[in-house]
């Protein structure tokens, strides 16, 4: 049983003011396997005060000091590799191999990318007799979701640290243990007292008072649009800056000259990775009518290879969903797809055979989907693919953009000019051509209701900075 009922405030582990704890459930068993502090506004006040007390000093620290700090963090992070992988596997239900290759690695990559971005980052620029200075804006409140416990936290933390911004982090109460290990990593890496503060708890108890706090200058949030909107409203009262990374319903467009094997493989991976609990999941698969049958045969063959089960068992490719609530949501969308008249081609409702506890679902494919159906418009956040056919390229682009979201898009094909045209036409913050891997230095964020602002690398650092003009500095 993991028990972390203390908060990390001003460089110390302190009892939470409430004296209460939240049960944390292992999604592969459905059983409680740990407890974490249930923070409240008193904890938030102390944490914000600690960050506020050091913000001028940290803002004025040298770039070299901050680079060295990010280096120490990366080393300590590597030292805790096994612990992080264990925690993520237990709290998220991620297959252990993916906990290492995806979750552990993404967190590490962000600390390295922020350190590297600092090498050439221009904090100051002379313009004639005048100086333009970029400086950390003050205390940042960070609120993160459960689907990537090290990625979501590390990308915000690395950028804030690189910028010189002290933080108060509230991770998801459903996956809090990786964040506790991060706090231990920062402690071991000699992150100055007050620069990093961790307040565990739920949205109402910790998220709301953090978003409202008058000494917090910026809120950086990743999670659902519903919560993002509440945070924005709270933050608007005293005009805090907000950076929001929200949901998606991303199109994956297969062009008529695409390698169908590669497209089918990637389309399936984009839907089953992390049990479909990925904001950039390519869940709307757009395929020319003439290629539908061949493509679906290959999708079926790929889906047959996705072994669902215990995250610690060998060969398992897909673990459970995070919670009973998420299980119920995904089931309701699968049932809705049938009611809406889509054709259930693969998978379907209920648990996979032989898995009678835990929040496991079947990877599911709907065909004959109309883009106006709810299963094509709403973010399901589970392994459910909607296959939509199109007649010509213009129609494909129109369908791709017919969504309130704009987080990501994918395109597969041969002809370079067509690929580039489609990539430029998709209204989304990231477009991937033929499965290109990208890097943590690229900006990440959404158009439309997928968010406000950009994270990762130098773009992420910019989010935590104010810009000041000093006239006559060189006169
Ligand atoms: P959520 O919005 O329910 O919770 C996210 C965080 O907000 C949690 O830490 C939660 O405790 C906190 N929270 C809840 N209510 C709050 C309130 N009133 N005030 C302040 N904080 C509050 O989201 P979730 O279910 O944890 O995550 C799933 C969602 O996150 C999906 O919609 C997904 O698309 C989105 N997401 C987006 C990205 C991205 O980068 N765009 C990445 C991952 C997840």
Short mmCIF file of C-alpha atoms and ligand atoms in Angstrom, two decimals:
data_model
loop_
_atom_site.label_atom_id
_atom_site.label_comp_id
_atom_site.label_asym_id
_atom_site.label_seq_id
_atom_site.Cartn_x
_atom_site.Cartn_y
_atom_site.Cartn_z
CA UNK A 1 0.00 0.00 0.00
CA UNK A 2 1.43 3.36 -1.04
CA UNK A 3 0.67 6.13 1.45
CA UNK A 4 1.70 9.70 0.78
CA UNK A 5 -0.35 11.91 3.01
CA UNK A 6 2.09 14.81 3.18
CA UNK A 7 2.41 17.82 0.92
CA UNK A 8 5.76 19.15 -0.32
CA UNK A 9 5.84 22.83 0.59
CA UNK A 10 8.86 25.13 0.84
CA UNK A 11 11.29 22.24 0.56
CA UNK A 12 9.67 20.18 3.34
CA UNK A 13 7.18 17.32 3.60
CA UNK A 14 4.34 18.66 5.74
CA UNK A 15 1.09 17.16 6.97
CA UNK A 16 -1.86 18.23 4.90
CA UNK A 17 -4.05 20.74 6.76
CA UNK A 18 -7.17 18.61 6.27
CA UNK A 19 -5.67 15.47 7.83
CA UNK A 20 -7.68 13.55 5.22
CA UNK A 21 -6.65 11.28 2.39
CA UNK A 22 -8.00 10.17 -0.99
CA UNK A 23 -8.03 6.50 -1.99
CA UNK A 24 -6.12 5.69 -5.16
CA UNK A 25 -7.34 2.76 -7.22
CA UNK A 26 -5.28 0.39 -9.36
CA UNK A 27 -7.31 0.34 -12.60
CA UNK A 28 -6.16 -3.16 -13.53
CA UNK A 29 -7.76 -4.63 -10.38
CA UNK A 30 -10.33 -2.01 -9.41
CA UNK A 31 -8.89 -2.15 -5.88
CA UNK A 32 -7.52 0.61 -3.66
CA UNK A 33 -3.73 0.37 -3.60
CA UNK A 34 -2.75 3.67 -2.02
CA UNK A 35 -3.70 6.91 -0.35
CA UNK A 36 -2.74 10.48 -1.06
CA UNK A 37 -3.28 13.71 0.87
CA UNK A 38 -6.58 15.49 0.34
CA UNK A 39 -5.29 19.06 0.22
CA UNK A 40 -7.36 22.14 0.91
CA UNK A 41 -7.14 25.91 0.58
CA UNK A 42 -4.90 26.18 3.65
CA UNK A 43 -2.31 23.94 1.95
CA UNK A 44 -2.66 26.01 -1.22
CA UNK A 45 -2.09 29.26 0.71
CA UNK A 46 1.08 27.92 2.29
CA UNK A 47 2.40 26.59 -1.00
CA UNK A 48 1.66 29.79 -2.93
CA UNK A 49 3.22 31.86 -0.13
CA UNK A 50 6.38 29.72 -0.28
CA UNK A 51 6.60 30.18 -4.05
CA UNK A 52 5.83 33.89 -3.81
CA UNK A 53 8.61 34.40 -1.26
CA UNK A 54 11.26 33.14 -3.68
CA UNK A 55 9.95 34.37 -7.00
CA UNK A 56 12.15 37.48 -7.31
CA UNK A 57 15.27 35.53 -6.41
CA UNK A 58 14.44 32.68 -8.77
CA UNK A 59 13.47 35.05 -11.58
CA UNK A 60 16.86 36.74 -11.21
CA UNK A 61 18.85 33.49 -11.14
CA UNK A 62 21.23 33.09 -14.05
CA UNK A 63 20.47 30.98 -17.09
CA UNK A 64 23.55 28.92 -16.22
CA UNK A 65 22.18 28.17 -12.75
CA UNK A 66 18.88 27.05 -14.21
CA UNK A 67 20.55 24.90 -16.87
CA UNK A 68 22.65 23.24 -14.18
CA UNK A 69 19.50 22.65 -12.12
CA UNK A 70 17.74 21.01 -15.09
CA UNK A 71 20.80 18.84 -15.59
CA UNK A 72 20.75 17.71 -11.95
CA UNK A 73 17.03 16.98 -12.25
CA UNK A 74 17.55 14.86 -15.37
CA UNK A 75 20.23 12.83 -13.56
CA UNK A 76 18.07 12.26 -10.48
CA UNK A 77 15.14 11.41 -12.74
CA UNK A 78 17.25 8.68 -14.35
CA UNK A 79 18.20 7.42 -10.88
CA UNK A 80 14.51 6.92 -10.09
CA UNK A 81 13.71 5.14 -13.35
CA UNK A 82 12.45 1.89 -11.82
CA UNK A 83 10.31 3.67 -9.21
CA UNK A 84 8.68 5.87 -11.85
CA UNK A 85 7.90 2.91 -14.10
CA UNK A 86 6.38 0.96 -11.18
CA UNK A 87 4.25 3.90 -10.07
CA UNK A 88 2.93 4.65 -13.56
CA UNK A 89 2.14 0.99 -14.20
CA UNK A 90 0.18 0.72 -10.96
CA UNK A 91 -1.65 4.03 -10.98
CA UNK A 92 -2.41 4.35 -14.70
CA UNK A 93 -2.55 0.67 -15.72
CA UNK A 94 -0.10 1.28 -18.55
CA UNK A 95 1.60 -1.88 -19.89
CA UNK A 96 4.98 -1.94 -18.18
CA UNK A 97 6.92 -1.74 -21.43
CA UNK A 98 5.03 1.42 -22.39
CA UNK A 99 5.50 2.86 -18.91
CA UNK A 100 9.21 2.76 -19.67
CA UNK A 101 9.40 3.53 -23.37
CA UNK A 102 6.71 6.21 -23.49
CA UNK A 103 5.84 7.60 -20.07
CA UNK A 104 9.22 7.50 -18.33
CA UNK A 105 11.04 8.63 -21.46
CA UNK A 106 8.74 11.55 -22.30
CA UNK A 107 9.25 13.05 -18.85
CA UNK A 108 13.01 12.80 -19.18
CA UNK A 109 12.93 14.26 -22.70
CA UNK A 110 11.21 17.42 -21.47
CA UNK A 111 13.87 18.21 -18.88
CA UNK A 112 16.58 17.66 -21.49
CA UNK A 113 14.71 19.72 -24.11
CA UNK A 114 14.18 22.66 -21.74
CA UNK A 115 17.85 22.59 -20.75
CA UNK A 116 18.87 22.57 -24.44
CA UNK A 117 16.37 25.30 -25.32
CA UNK A 118 18.04 27.55 -22.75
CA UNK A 119 21.31 27.36 -24.66
CA UNK A 120 20.11 29.72 -27.38
CA UNK A 121 17.12 31.32 -25.70
CA UNK A 122 17.14 35.12 -26.09
CA UNK A 123 15.97 36.59 -22.78
CA UNK A 124 17.20 40.04 -23.87
CA UNK A 125 17.34 41.88 -27.15
CA UNK A 126 18.71 45.33 -27.97
CA UNK A 127 16.55 47.43 -30.30
CA UNK A 128 18.41 50.68 -30.99
CA UNK A 129 18.84 52.50 -27.67
CA UNK A 130 16.24 50.32 -26.04
CA UNK A 131 16.15 46.89 -24.45
CA UNK A 132 13.48 44.20 -24.62
CA UNK A 133 13.63 41.84 -21.64
CA UNK A 134 11.74 38.61 -21.11
CA UNK A 135 11.35 37.68 -17.46
CA UNK A 136 9.43 35.13 -15.44
CA UNK A 137 5.99 36.43 -14.58
CA UNK A 138 5.77 35.09 -11.03
CA UNK A 139 4.12 32.15 -9.29
CA UNK A 140 2.60 29.62 -11.69
CA UNK A 141 -0.16 27.18 -10.76
CA UNK A 142 0.06 23.90 -12.66
CA UNK A 143 -2.85 21.45 -12.87
CA UNK A 144 -2.42 18.17 -14.72
CA UNK A 145 -4.55 15.16 -15.78
CA UNK A 146 -4.02 11.44 -15.21
CA UNK A 147 -3.36 10.15 -18.71
CA UNK A 148 0.40 10.89 -18.88
CA UNK A 149 1.51 11.23 -15.25
CA UNK A 150 5.16 12.13 -15.99
CA UNK A 151 4.76 13.81 -19.36
CA UNK A 152 2.12 16.38 -18.45
CA UNK A 153 3.83 17.35 -15.22
CA UNK A 154 7.41 17.38 -16.55
CA UNK A 155 6.69 19.45 -19.61
CA UNK A 156 5.16 22.23 -17.51
CA UNK A 157 7.73 21.97 -14.72
CA UNK A 158 10.74 21.97 -17.05
CA UNK A 159 9.47 25.06 -18.89
CA UNK A 160 8.65 26.94 -15.67
CA UNK A 161 12.05 26.12 -14.17
CA UNK A 162 13.84 27.16 -17.37
CA UNK A 163 11.92 30.46 -17.36
CA UNK A 164 12.67 31.12 -13.67
CA UNK A 165 9.12 30.70 -12.43
CA UNK A 166 8.37 29.04 -9.07
CA UNK A 167 5.38 26.69 -9.15
CA UNK A 168 2.62 25.01 -7.21
CA UNK A 169 1.70 21.69 -8.83
CA UNK A 170 -1.61 19.91 -8.37
CA UNK A 171 -1.43 16.59 -10.20
CA UNK A 172 -4.44 14.38 -10.85
CA UNK A 173 -5.74 12.67 -7.71
CA UNK A 174 -6.11 9.53 -9.83
CA UNK A 175 -2.37 9.28 -10.62
CA UNK A 176 -0.58 11.19 -7.86
CA UNK A 177 2.36 8.87 -7.12
CA UNK A 178 4.57 9.70 -10.10
CA UNK A 179 4.30 13.36 -9.02
CA UNK A 180 5.35 12.46 -5.47
CA UNK A 181 8.44 10.79 -6.92
CA UNK A 182 9.10 13.93 -8.98
CA UNK A 183 9.02 15.95 -5.75
CA UNK A 184 11.60 13.57 -4.27
CA UNK A 185 13.68 13.98 -7.44
CA UNK A 186 13.63 17.79 -7.12
CA UNK A 187 14.56 17.50 -3.44
CA UNK A 188 17.54 15.29 -4.33
CA UNK A 189 18.49 17.65 -7.17
CA UNK A 190 18.69 20.63 -4.77
CA UNK A 191 15.93 22.62 -6.39
CA UNK A 192 15.87 25.73 -4.15
CA UNK A 193 13.25 25.77 -1.38
CA UNK A 194 9.94 27.24 -2.48
CA UNK A 195 10.64 26.89 -6.21
CA UNK A 196 8.68 23.63 -6.39
CA UNK A 197 5.63 22.96 -4.25
CA UNK A 198 3.31 19.97 -4.52
CA UNK A 199 -0.26 20.06 -3.22
CA UNK A 200 -2.15 16.84 -3.77
CA UNK A 201 -5.92 16.77 -3.69
CA UNK A 202 -8.97 17.06 -5.90
CA UNK A 203 -10.28 19.79 -8.17
CA UNK A 204 -12.61 21.49 -5.71
CA UNK A 205 -10.25 21.23 -2.72
CA UNK A 206 -7.01 22.32 -4.40
CA UNK A 207 -7.61 23.23 -8.06
CA UNK A 208 -10.20 25.92 -7.34
CA UNK A 209 -8.30 27.80 -4.58
CA UNK A 210 -5.14 27.65 -6.69
CA UNK A 211 -6.94 29.13 -9.73
CA UNK A 212 -8.41 31.88 -7.52
CA UNK A 213 -5.29 32.75 -5.54
CA UNK A 214 -4.34 36.41 -5.89
CA UNK A 215 -0.60 35.70 -5.73
CA UNK A 216 -0.71 33.23 -8.62
CA UNK A 217 0.11 35.07 -11.85
CA UNK A 218 -0.46 32.27 -14.29
CA UNK A 219 -2.43 29.02 -14.53
CA UNK A 220 -1.15 26.27 -16.80
CA UNK A 221 -3.72 23.52 -17.17
CA UNK A 222 -4.04 20.27 -19.08
CA UNK A 223 -7.30 18.37 -18.92
CA UNK A 224 -10.90 18.50 -20.05
CA UNK A 225 -12.53 21.53 -21.65
CA UNK A 226 -15.13 21.53 -18.88
CA UNK A 227 -12.46 22.06 -16.21
CA UNK A 228 -10.40 24.39 -18.42
CA UNK A 229 -13.39 26.67 -18.75
CA UNK A 230 -13.89 26.79 -14.96
CA UNK A 231 -10.22 27.61 -14.41
CA UNK A 232 -10.34 30.34 -17.03
CA UNK A 233 -13.36 31.89 -15.33
CA UNK A 234 -11.67 31.87 -11.92
CA UNK A 235 -8.44 33.22 -13.40
CA UNK A 236 -10.28 35.99 -15.24
CA UNK A 237 -11.27 37.68 -11.96
CA UNK A 238 -7.77 39.10 -11.50
CA UNK A 239 -6.61 38.66 -15.13
CA UNK A 240 -4.20 35.82 -14.59
CA UNK A 241 -2.66 34.46 -17.73
CA UNK A 242 -4.03 31.03 -18.68
CA UNK A 243 -2.47 28.33 -20.78
CA UNK A 244 -4.85 25.49 -21.60
CA UNK A 245 -4.21 22.11 -23.23
CA UNK A 246 -7.59 20.48 -23.72
CA UNK A 247 -9.27 17.71 -25.68
CA UNK A 248 -9.23 16.55 -29.28
CA UNK A 249 -10.97 14.49 -31.95
CA UNK A 250 -8.20 14.29 -34.46
CA UNK A 251 -8.57 13.25 -38.11
CA UNK A 252 -6.29 10.65 -39.67
CA UNK A 253 -6.52 11.06 -43.44
CA UNK A 254 -5.46 8.22 -45.70
CA UNK A 255 -4.84 9.43 -49.26
CA UNK A 256 -5.49 7.23 -52.27
CA UNK A 257 -1.76 6.62 -52.89
CA UNK A 258 -1.00 5.70 -49.25
CA UNK A 259 0.79 2.54 -48.15
CA UNK A 260 -2.29 0.82 -46.74
CA UNK A 261 -0.30 -1.50 -44.46
CA UNK A 262 1.51 1.40 -42.82
CA UNK A 263 -1.68 3.47 -42.58
CA UNK A 264 -3.64 0.62 -40.98
CA UNK A 265 -0.85 -0.12 -38.51
CA UNK A 266 -0.56 3.53 -37.45
CA UNK A 267 -4.32 4.12 -37.39
CA UNK A 268 -4.71 1.23 -34.95
CA UNK A 269 -1.78 2.34 -32.79
CA UNK A 270 -3.15 5.89 -32.60
CA UNK A 271 -6.41 4.53 -31.21
CA UNK A 272 -5.17 1.86 -28.78
CA UNK A 273 -2.10 3.63 -27.36
CA UNK A 274 -2.63 4.34 -23.68
CA UNK A 275 -6.03 2.61 -24.08
CA UNK A 276 -7.12 5.51 -26.28
CA UNK A 277 -6.67 7.97 -23.42
CA UNK A 278 -4.57 10.33 -25.49
CA UNK A 279 -5.62 13.88 -26.30
CA UNK A 280 -4.02 13.64 -29.76
CA UNK A 281 -5.55 10.22 -30.59
CA UNK A 282 -6.37 9.97 -34.31
CA UNK A 283 -9.88 8.65 -33.75
CA UNK A 284 -11.56 9.82 -36.96
CA UNK A 285 -10.09 7.73 -39.75
CA UNK A 286 -10.84 9.17 -43.20
CA UNK A 287 -10.45 6.75 -46.10
CA UNK A 288 -11.31 6.95 -49.84
CA UNK A 289 -14.43 4.90 -50.54
CA UNK A 290 -12.51 2.76 -53.04
CA UNK A 291 -9.94 1.69 -50.39
CA UNK A 292 -12.35 0.93 -47.58
CA UNK A 293 -12.54 -2.87 -47.83
CA UNK A 294 -8.79 -3.39 -48.19
CA UNK A 295 -8.09 -0.97 -45.34
CA UNK A 296 -10.61 -2.58 -42.98
CA UNK A 297 -9.17 -6.06 -43.57
CA UNK A 298 -5.80 -4.72 -42.52
CA UNK A 299 -7.24 -2.87 -39.52
CA UNK A 300 -8.83 -6.09 -38.34
CA UNK A 301 -5.53 -7.94 -38.68
CA UNK A 302 -3.77 -5.21 -36.66
CA UNK A 303 -6.49 -5.14 -34.00
CA UNK A 304 -6.19 -8.92 -33.58
CA UNK A 305 -2.58 -8.33 -32.46
CA UNK A 306 -3.60 -6.00 -29.61
CA UNK A 307 -3.52 -8.18 -26.53
CA UNK A 308 -5.53 -6.57 -23.73
CA UNK A 309 -4.82 -7.47 -20.12
CA UNK A 310 -2.74 -7.18 -16.97
CA UNK A 311 -0.21 -4.36 -17.49
CA UNK A 312 2.52 -6.51 -15.96
CA UNK A 313 1.90 -9.56 -18.15
CA UNK A 314 4.23 -10.25 -21.04
CA UNK A 315 3.03 -9.28 -24.51
CA UNK A 316 0.16 -7.09 -23.27
CA UNK A 317 -0.29 -4.10 -25.57
CA UNK A 318 -3.28 -2.42 -23.95
CA UNK A 319 -4.13 -2.07 -20.27
CA UNK A 320 -7.37 -0.89 -18.64
CA UNK A 321 -9.00 2.53 -18.69
CA UNK A 322 -8.22 4.71 -15.69
CA UNK A 323 -11.47 4.38 -13.71
CA UNK A 324 -14.99 3.01 -13.46
CA UNK A 325 -16.22 6.44 -14.58
CA UNK A 326 -14.10 6.32 -17.73
CA UNK A 327 -15.21 2.72 -18.35
CA UNK A 328 -18.86 3.78 -18.14
CA UNK A 329 -18.26 6.74 -20.47
CA UNK A 330 -16.59 4.58 -23.11
CA UNK A 331 -19.33 1.93 -22.85
CA UNK A 332 -21.98 4.59 -23.30
CA UNK A 333 -20.29 5.87 -26.48
CA UNK A 334 -20.01 2.34 -27.89
CA UNK A 335 -23.73 1.85 -27.30
CA UNK A 336 -24.44 5.28 -28.73
CA UNK A 337 -22.53 4.47 -31.94
CA UNK A 338 -24.83 1.49 -32.48
CA UNK A 339 -27.92 3.61 -31.73
CA UNK A 340 -26.74 6.31 -34.12
CA UNK A 341 -26.62 3.76 -36.94
CA UNK A 342 -22.88 3.25 -37.33
CA UNK A 343 -21.74 -0.28 -38.17
CA UNK A 344 -19.96 -2.04 -35.29
CA UNK A 345 -17.09 -3.63 -37.21
CA UNK A 346 -14.76 -4.76 -34.41
CA UNK A 347 -14.92 -5.01 -30.60
CA UNK A 348 -18.06 -3.68 -28.95
CA UNK A 349 -19.58 -3.29 -25.49
CA UNK A 350 -18.58 -5.08 -22.24
CA UNK A 351 -15.20 -6.34 -21.05
CA UNK A 352 -12.94 -8.52 -23.19
CA UNK A 353 -13.33 -12.25 -22.46
CA UNK A 354 -11.51 -13.46 -19.36
CA UNK A 355 -11.11 -10.00 -17.80
CA UNK A 356 -13.86 -9.76 -15.22
CA UNK A 357 -12.32 -7.13 -12.95
CA UNK A 358 -10.51 -3.90 -13.64
CA UNK A 359 -11.61 -1.30 -16.17
CA UNK A 360 -10.77 -3.16 -19.38
CA UNK A 361 -12.60 -2.46 -22.63
CA UNK A 362 -12.44 -3.94 -26.12
CA UNK A 363 -10.66 -1.98 -28.82
CA UNK A 364 -13.57 -1.04 -31.06
CA UNK A 365 -14.01 0.05 -34.68
CA UNK A 366 -17.11 1.64 -36.17
CA UNK A 367 -17.53 1.91 -39.93
CA UNK A 368 -20.14 3.82 -41.98
CA UNK A 369 -19.74 6.69 -39.57
CA UNK A 370 -21.21 10.06 -40.49
CA UNK A 371 -19.06 12.93 -39.25
CA UNK A 372 -22.12 14.51 -37.63
CA UNK A 373 -22.65 11.55 -35.28
CA UNK A 374 -21.71 12.03 -31.64
CA UNK A 375 -19.10 9.27 -31.88
CA UNK A 376 -17.35 11.39 -34.54
CA UNK A 377 -17.75 14.74 -32.80
CA UNK A 378 -17.18 14.01 -29.12
CA UNK A 379 -13.94 13.02 -27.46
CA UNK A 380 -14.50 9.46 -26.19
CA UNK A 381 -11.06 9.06 -24.57
CA UNK A 382 -11.07 5.32 -25.13
CA UNK A 383 -9.92 2.90 -27.88
CA UNK A 384 -12.74 3.61 -30.32
CA UNK A 385 -12.09 4.30 -34.03
CA UNK A 386 -14.66 5.91 -36.31
CA UNK A 387 -14.05 5.13 -39.98
CA UNK A 388 -15.48 7.74 -42.36
CA UNK A 389 -15.28 7.48 -46.15
CA UNK A 390 -14.71 10.40 -48.53
CA UNK A 391 -15.06 10.93 -52.28
CA UNK A 392 -12.35 13.50 -53.04
CA UNK A 393 -9.60 15.50 -51.36
CA UNK A 394 -11.68 18.62 -50.80
CA UNK A 395 -14.30 16.58 -49.02
CA UNK A 396 -11.63 14.91 -46.87
CA UNK A 397 -10.27 18.29 -45.76
CA UNK A 398 -13.76 19.59 -45.09
CA UNK A 399 -14.62 16.58 -42.90
CA UNK A 400 -11.26 16.80 -41.12
CA UNK A 401 -11.95 20.40 -40.10
CA UNK A 402 -15.62 19.89 -39.26
CA UNK A 403 -14.98 19.65 -35.52
CA UNK A 404 -14.84 21.98 -32.54
CA UNK A 405 -11.35 20.63 -31.80
CA UNK A 406 -7.97 21.31 -33.40
CA UNK A 407 -5.25 19.51 -31.52
CA UNK A 408 -3.70 17.16 -34.09
CA UNK A 409 -4.06 15.62 -37.53
CA UNK A 410 -2.41 12.79 -39.45
CA UNK A 411 -2.00 12.21 -43.15
CA UNK A 412 -0.69 9.22 -45.10
CA UNK A 413 0.23 9.17 -48.78
CA UNK A 414 3.00 9.25 -51.38
CA UNK A 415 2.65 12.43 -53.38
CA UNK A 416 4.62 15.10 -51.52
CA UNK A 417 2.66 18.06 -52.86
CA UNK A 418 -0.68 16.56 -51.81
CA UNK A 419 0.68 15.62 -48.39
CA UNK A 420 1.92 19.19 -47.85
CA UNK A 421 -1.37 20.67 -49.05
CA UNK A 422 -3.38 18.49 -46.67
CA UNK A 423 -0.99 19.16 -43.75
CA UNK A 424 -1.34 22.91 -44.30
CA UNK A 425 -5.14 22.67 -44.60
CA UNK A 426 -5.80 20.82 -41.35
CA UNK A 427 -6.75 23.30 -38.63
CA UNK A 428 -4.72 21.85 -35.78
CA UNK A 429 -1.62 22.60 -33.70
CA UNK A 430 0.27 19.48 -34.82
CA UNK A 431 0.07 17.57 -38.09
CA UNK A 432 2.03 14.39 -38.65
CA UNK A 433 2.96 13.22 -42.17
CA UNK A 434 3.39 9.45 -42.68
CA UNK A 435 3.95 8.80 -38.97
CA UNK A 436 6.96 11.15 -38.62
CA UNK A 437 8.19 10.99 -35.01
CA UNK A 438 8.73 14.74 -34.29
CA UNK A 439 10.67 15.95 -31.25
CA UNK A 440 10.09 17.53 -27.84
CA UNK A 441 11.43 20.81 -29.26
CA UNK A 442 8.37 21.28 -31.46
CA UNK A 443 5.56 23.45 -30.12
CA UNK A 444 2.51 21.54 -28.92
CA UNK A 445 -1.00 22.91 -28.43
CA UNK A 446 -4.41 23.32 -29.95
CA UNK A 447 -6.54 25.42 -32.27
CA UNK A 448 -10.19 26.11 -31.47
CA UNK A 449 -11.52 24.31 -28.36
CA UNK A 450 -8.34 22.25 -27.99
CA UNK A 451 -6.64 25.01 -26.06
CA UNK A 452 -4.80 28.26 -25.70
CA UNK A 453 -1.02 28.60 -25.86
CA UNK A 454 1.85 26.31 -26.77
CA UNK A 455 4.02 23.99 -24.70
CA UNK A 456 7.27 22.02 -25.17
CA UNK A 457 10.81 23.35 -25.74
CA UNK A 458 11.36 27.10 -26.25
CA UNK A 459 7.66 27.71 -26.98
CA UNK A 460 6.86 26.24 -23.56
CA UNK A 461 9.34 28.55 -21.85
CA UNK A 462 7.76 31.60 -23.54
CA UNK A 463 4.44 30.80 -21.84
CA UNK A 464 5.93 31.57 -18.41
CA UNK A 465 7.51 34.89 -19.42
CA UNK A 466 6.43 38.52 -19.42
CA UNK A 467 7.96 40.95 -21.92
CA UNK A 468 9.31 44.30 -20.77
CA UNK A 469 10.52 47.24 -22.90
CA UNK A 470 13.16 49.43 -21.23
CA UNK A 471 13.42 52.65 -23.19
CA UNK A 472 16.76 54.47 -23.24
CA UNK A 473 18.64 51.56 -21.66
CA UNK A 474 21.58 52.05 -24.05
CA UNK A 475 21.20 55.82 -24.53
P1 LIG B 1 -10.14 16.81 -15.79
O1 LIG B 1 -10.38 18.12 -16.40
O2 LIG B 1 -11.26 16.09 -15.16
O3 LIG B 1 -9.01 16.91 -14.67
C1 LIG B 1 -7.75 17.46 -14.92
C2 LIG B 1 -7.20 18.05 -13.65
O4 LIG B 1 -8.03 19.15 -13.25
C3 LIG B 1 -7.16 17.09 -12.47
O5 LIG B 1 -5.97 17.32 -11.75
C4 LIG B 1 -8.37 17.52 -11.65
O6 LIG B 1 -8.26 17.23 -10.27
C5 LIG B 1 -8.37 19.01 -11.88
N1 LIG B 1 -9.65 19.66 -11.65
C6 LIG B 1 -10.90 19.11 -11.69
N2 LIG B 1 -11.83 20.05 -11.43
C7 LIG B 1 -11.18 21.21 -11.24
C8 LIG B 1 -11.60 22.55 -10.94
N3 LIG B 1 -12.88 22.87 -10.81
N4 LIG B 1 -10.65 23.51 -10.83
C9 LIG B 1 -9.35 23.20 -10.98
N5 LIG B 1 -8.90 21.96 -11.23
C10 LIG B 1 -9.80 20.98 -11.37
O7 LIG B 1 -9.46 15.96 -16.95
P2 LIG B 1 -9.01 14.45 -16.86
O8 LIG B 1 -10.22 13.60 -16.90
O9 LIG B 1 -8.03 14.28 -15.77
O10 LIG B 1 -8.20 14.33 -18.25
C11 LIG B 1 -8.81 14.02 -19.45
C12 LIG B 1 -8.94 15.23 -20.34
O11 LIG B 1 -7.68 15.87 -20.50
C13 LIG B 1 -9.35 14.87 -21.75
O12 LIG B 1 -10.35 15.75 -22.19
C14 LIG B 1 -8.09 15.06 -22.58
O13 LIG B 1 -8.27 15.33 -23.92
C15 LIG B 1 -7.43 16.17 -21.86
N6 LIG B 1 -6.00 16.15 -22.14
C16 LIG B 1 -5.47 17.11 -22.95
C17 LIG B 1 -4.12 17.11 -23.26
C18 LIG B 1 -3.51 18.16 -24.13
O14 LIG B 1 -2.31 18.35 -24.04
N7 LIG B 1 -4.26 18.87 -24.92
C19 LIG B 1 -3.32 16.14 -22.72
C20 LIG B 1 -3.88 15.17 -21.90
C21 LIG B 1 -5.23 15.20 -21.60
#
